[in-house]
């Protein structure tokens, strides 16, 4: 296999269990991770999620309670909350169309494309649309995990929380959003993290990959 910095970074990163509460991720590194999230590709370019960056200690403590007391939420310096649209609406898709028109000009095919998207998405059940939006947020999570590793910032992807409680804490329903995933950022506590010395566990490529040649 060709040597790959990316693979080295993916081996370096791990779902950190214990972060050093005295260390803070510098703004320039945070900016890179956020920009990587912003640049994430999404279905039809709708980017149907928002990112909430939480550093307020009281809010972090409340979220931690809603997440089984996971320590990384308060030991990390920043908590990224990926919050997906609760539904697709005409207005939301029109905003995407406007963004396209502003960047690329008022091409007839653009309007036709997004009109078609609206007629397909908007009548669907809100839960189906939310699930689709949440999948886009997961793509951004993957990109964020890689970006954090590239910046030598530790992170822990988290599904282990009560989304309805986090929605309430952050007033997300009022904004038509639902929390999907949490990502604390910080620095590993090298002597205090039981997971750090452990080997990575991954299926073999033979198990996971098949070829149709
Ligand atoms: C979507 C997702 C949700 C996860 N939820 C949690 C969680 O709530 N708490 C936690 O400590 N780890 C969580 N993990 C970490 C996984 O257990 C971990 O990524 C996996 O075992 C692979 O190990 P590694 O990330 O250390 O390489 C989650 C990972 C993903 C991708």
PDB file of N, CA and C and ligand atoms in Angstrom, residues 10 13-17 67 70 72 138 141 145 156-161 181 195 200-202, ligand 1:
ATOM      1  N   UNK A  10      -5.678   8.589  10.618  1.00  0.00           N
ATOM      2  CA  UNK A  10      -6.826   7.770  11.030  1.00  0.00           C
ATOM      3  C   UNK A  10      -6.424   6.739  12.083  1.00  0.00           C
ATOM      4  N   UNK A  13      -6.002   8.827  15.507  1.00  0.00           N
ATOM      5  CA  UNK A  13      -7.233   9.246  16.183  1.00  0.00           C
ATOM      6  C   UNK A  13      -7.900   8.045  16.849  1.00  0.00           C
ATOM      7  N   UNK A  14      -8.643   8.302  17.875  1.00  0.00           N
ATOM      8  CA  UNK A  14      -9.466   7.274  18.501  1.00  0.00           C
ATOM      9  C   UNK A  14     -10.576   7.989  19.259  1.00  0.00           C
ATOM     10  N   UNK A  15     -11.607   7.250  19.574  1.00  0.00           N
ATOM     11  CA  UNK A  15     -12.739   7.858  20.284  1.00  0.00           C
ATOM     12  C   UNK A  15     -12.303   8.084  21.735  1.00  0.00           C
ATOM     13  N   UNK A  16     -11.741   9.241  21.961  1.00  0.00           N
ATOM     14  CA  UNK A  16     -11.095   9.573  23.234  1.00  0.00           C
ATOM     15  C   UNK A  16     -12.091   9.445  24.397  1.00  0.00           C
ATOM     16  N   UNK A  17     -11.669   8.740  25.420  1.00  0.00           N
ATOM     17  CA  UNK A  17     -12.558   8.555  26.584  1.00  0.00           C
ATOM     18  C   UNK A  17     -12.254   9.552  27.684  1.00  0.00           C
ATOM     19  N   UNK A  67     -26.355  13.084  28.433  1.00  0.00           N
ATOM     20  CA  UNK A  67     -25.506  12.178  27.655  1.00  0.00           C
ATOM     21  C   UNK A  67     -24.803  11.180  28.573  1.00  0.00           C
ATOM     22  N   UNK A  70     -21.126  11.539  30.216  1.00  0.00           N
ATOM     23  CA  UNK A  70     -19.853  11.281  29.520  1.00  0.00           C
ATOM     24  C   UNK A  70     -18.898  12.463  29.752  1.00  0.00           C
ATOM     25  N   UNK A  72     -16.119  13.508  28.480  1.00  0.00           N
ATOM     26  CA  UNK A  72     -15.480  14.292  27.409  1.00  0.00           C
ATOM     27  C   UNK A  72     -16.232  15.590  27.125  1.00  0.00           C
ATOM     28  N   UNK A 138     -24.282  13.210   9.196  1.00  0.00           N
ATOM     29  CA  UNK A 138     -23.298  12.159   9.465  1.00  0.00           C
ATOM     30  C   UNK A 138     -22.115  12.234   8.506  1.00  0.00           C
ATOM     31  N   UNK A 141     -20.006  14.703   9.997  1.00  0.00           N
ATOM     32  CA  UNK A 141     -19.319  14.142  11.167  1.00  0.00           C
ATOM     33  C   UNK A 141     -18.044  13.426  10.719  1.00  0.00           C
ATOM     34  N   UNK A 145     -14.265  14.321  11.815  1.00  0.00           N
ATOM     35  CA  UNK A 145     -13.348  13.401  12.502  1.00  0.00           C
ATOM     36  C   UNK A 145     -11.985  13.395  11.829  1.00  0.00           C
ATOM     37  N   UNK A 156     -14.471  12.805  20.146  1.00  0.00           N
ATOM     38  CA  UNK A 156     -15.260  11.602  20.452  1.00  0.00           C
ATOM     39  C   UNK A 156     -16.629  11.731  19.802  1.00  0.00           C
ATOM     40  N   UNK A 157     -16.879  10.980  18.732  1.00  0.00           N
ATOM     41  CA  UNK A 157     -18.229  11.027  18.170  1.00  0.00           C
ATOM     42  C   UNK A 157     -19.205  10.413  19.167  1.00  0.00           C
ATOM     43  N   UNK A 158     -20.359  11.034  19.347  1.00  0.00           N
ATOM     44  CA  UNK A 158     -21.304  10.544  20.368  1.00  0.00           C
ATOM     45  C   UNK A 158     -22.738  10.486  19.884  1.00  0.00           C
ATOM     46  N   UNK A 159     -23.264   9.264  19.917  1.00  0.00           N
ATOM     47  CA  UNK A 159     -24.712   9.084  19.729  1.00  0.00           C
ATOM     48  C   UNK A 159     -25.383   8.807  21.066  1.00  0.00           C
ATOM     49  N   UNK A 160     -24.560   8.610  22.080  1.00  0.00           N
ATOM     50  CA  UNK A 160     -25.076   8.229  23.399  1.00  0.00           C
ATOM     51  C   UNK A 160     -25.615   9.420  24.167  1.00  0.00           C
ATOM     52  N   UNK A 161     -26.719   9.970  23.699  1.00  0.00           N
ATOM     53  CA  UNK A 161     -27.355  11.086  24.418  1.00  0.00           C
ATOM     54  C   UNK A 161     -28.832  11.086  24.068  1.00  0.00           C
ATOM     55  N   UNK A 181     -25.957  14.380  16.471  1.00  0.00           N
ATOM     56  CA  UNK A 181     -24.711  13.790  16.957  1.00  0.00           C
ATOM     57  C   UNK A 181     -23.899  14.864  17.696  1.00  0.00           C
ATOM     58  N   UNK A 195      -8.357   3.763  27.155  1.00  0.00           N
ATOM     59  CA  UNK A 195      -8.474   3.252  25.780  1.00  0.00           C
ATOM     60  C   UNK A 195      -7.210   3.487  24.954  1.00  0.00           C
ATOM     61  N   UNK A 200      -6.237  -0.871  17.937  1.00  0.00           N
ATOM     62  CA  UNK A 200      -7.457  -0.585  17.183  1.00  0.00           C
ATOM     63  C   UNK A 200      -8.129  -1.896  16.807  1.00  0.00           C
ATOM     64  N   UNK A 201      -9.436  -1.901  16.766  1.00  0.00           N
ATOM     65  CA  UNK A 201     -10.168  -3.092  16.345  1.00  0.00           C
ATOM     66  C   UNK A 201     -10.892  -2.761  15.052  1.00  0.00           C
ATOM     67  N   UNK A 202     -10.535  -3.452  13.996  1.00  0.00           N
ATOM     68  CA  UNK A 202     -11.203  -3.257  12.712  1.00  0.00           C
ATOM     69  C   UNK A 202     -11.315  -4.603  12.002  1.00  0.00           C
TER      70      UNK A 202
HETATM   71  C1  LIG B   1     -21.885   7.520  15.228  1.00  0.00           C
HETATM   72  C2  LIG B   1     -21.003   7.164  16.396  1.00  0.00           C
HETATM   73  C3  LIG B   1     -21.513   7.212  17.685  1.00  0.00           C
HETATM   74  C4  LIG B   1     -20.686   6.938  18.789  1.00  0.00           C
HETATM   75  N1  LIG B   1     -21.149   7.134  20.070  1.00  0.00           N
HETATM   76  C5  LIG B   1     -20.246   7.072  21.102  1.00  0.00           C
HETATM   77  C6  LIG B   1     -20.594   7.512  22.411  1.00  0.00           C
HETATM   78  O1  LIG B   1     -21.719   7.959  22.680  1.00  0.00           O
HETATM   79  N2  LIG B   1     -19.645   7.469  23.379  1.00  0.00           N
HETATM   80  C7  LIG B   1     -18.372   7.035  23.132  1.00  0.00           C
HETATM   81  O2  LIG B   1     -17.536   7.036  24.063  1.00  0.00           O
HETATM   82  N3  LIG B   1     -18.013   6.592  21.904  1.00  0.00           N
HETATM   83  C8  LIG B   1     -18.907   6.619  20.893  1.00  0.00           C
HETATM   84  N4  LIG B   1     -18.527   6.246  19.631  1.00  0.00           N
HETATM   85  C9  LIG B   1     -17.159   5.734  19.414  1.00  0.00           C
HETATM   86  C10 LIG B   1     -17.101   4.334  18.776  1.00  0.00           C
HETATM   87  O3  LIG B   1     -17.374   3.353  19.737  1.00  0.00           O
HETATM   88  C11 LIG B   1     -15.714   4.173  18.156  1.00  0.00           C
HETATM   89  O4  LIG B   1     -15.556   5.157  17.158  1.00  0.00           O
HETATM   90  C12 LIG B   1     -15.504   2.798  17.538  1.00  0.00           C
HETATM   91  O5  LIG B   1     -15.516   1.800  18.519  1.00  0.00           O
HETATM   92  C13 LIG B   1     -14.172   2.742  16.793  1.00  0.00           C
HETATM   93  O6  LIG B   1     -13.097   3.077  17.626  1.00  0.00           O
HETATM   94  P1  LIG B   1     -12.130   4.312  17.383  1.00  0.00           P
HETATM   95  O7  LIG B   1     -12.992   5.488  17.022  1.00  0.00           O
HETATM   96  O8  LIG B   1     -11.445   4.506  18.703  1.00  0.00           O
HETATM   97  O9  LIG B   1     -11.178   3.962  16.286  1.00  0.00           O
HETATM   98  C14 LIG B   1     -19.349   6.512  18.543  1.00  0.00           C
HETATM   99  C15 LIG B   1     -18.863   6.450  17.236  1.00  0.00           C
HETATM  100  C16 LIG B   1     -19.662   6.798  16.176  1.00  0.00           C
HETATM  101  C17 LIG B   1     -19.052   6.814  14.791  1.00  0.00           C
END
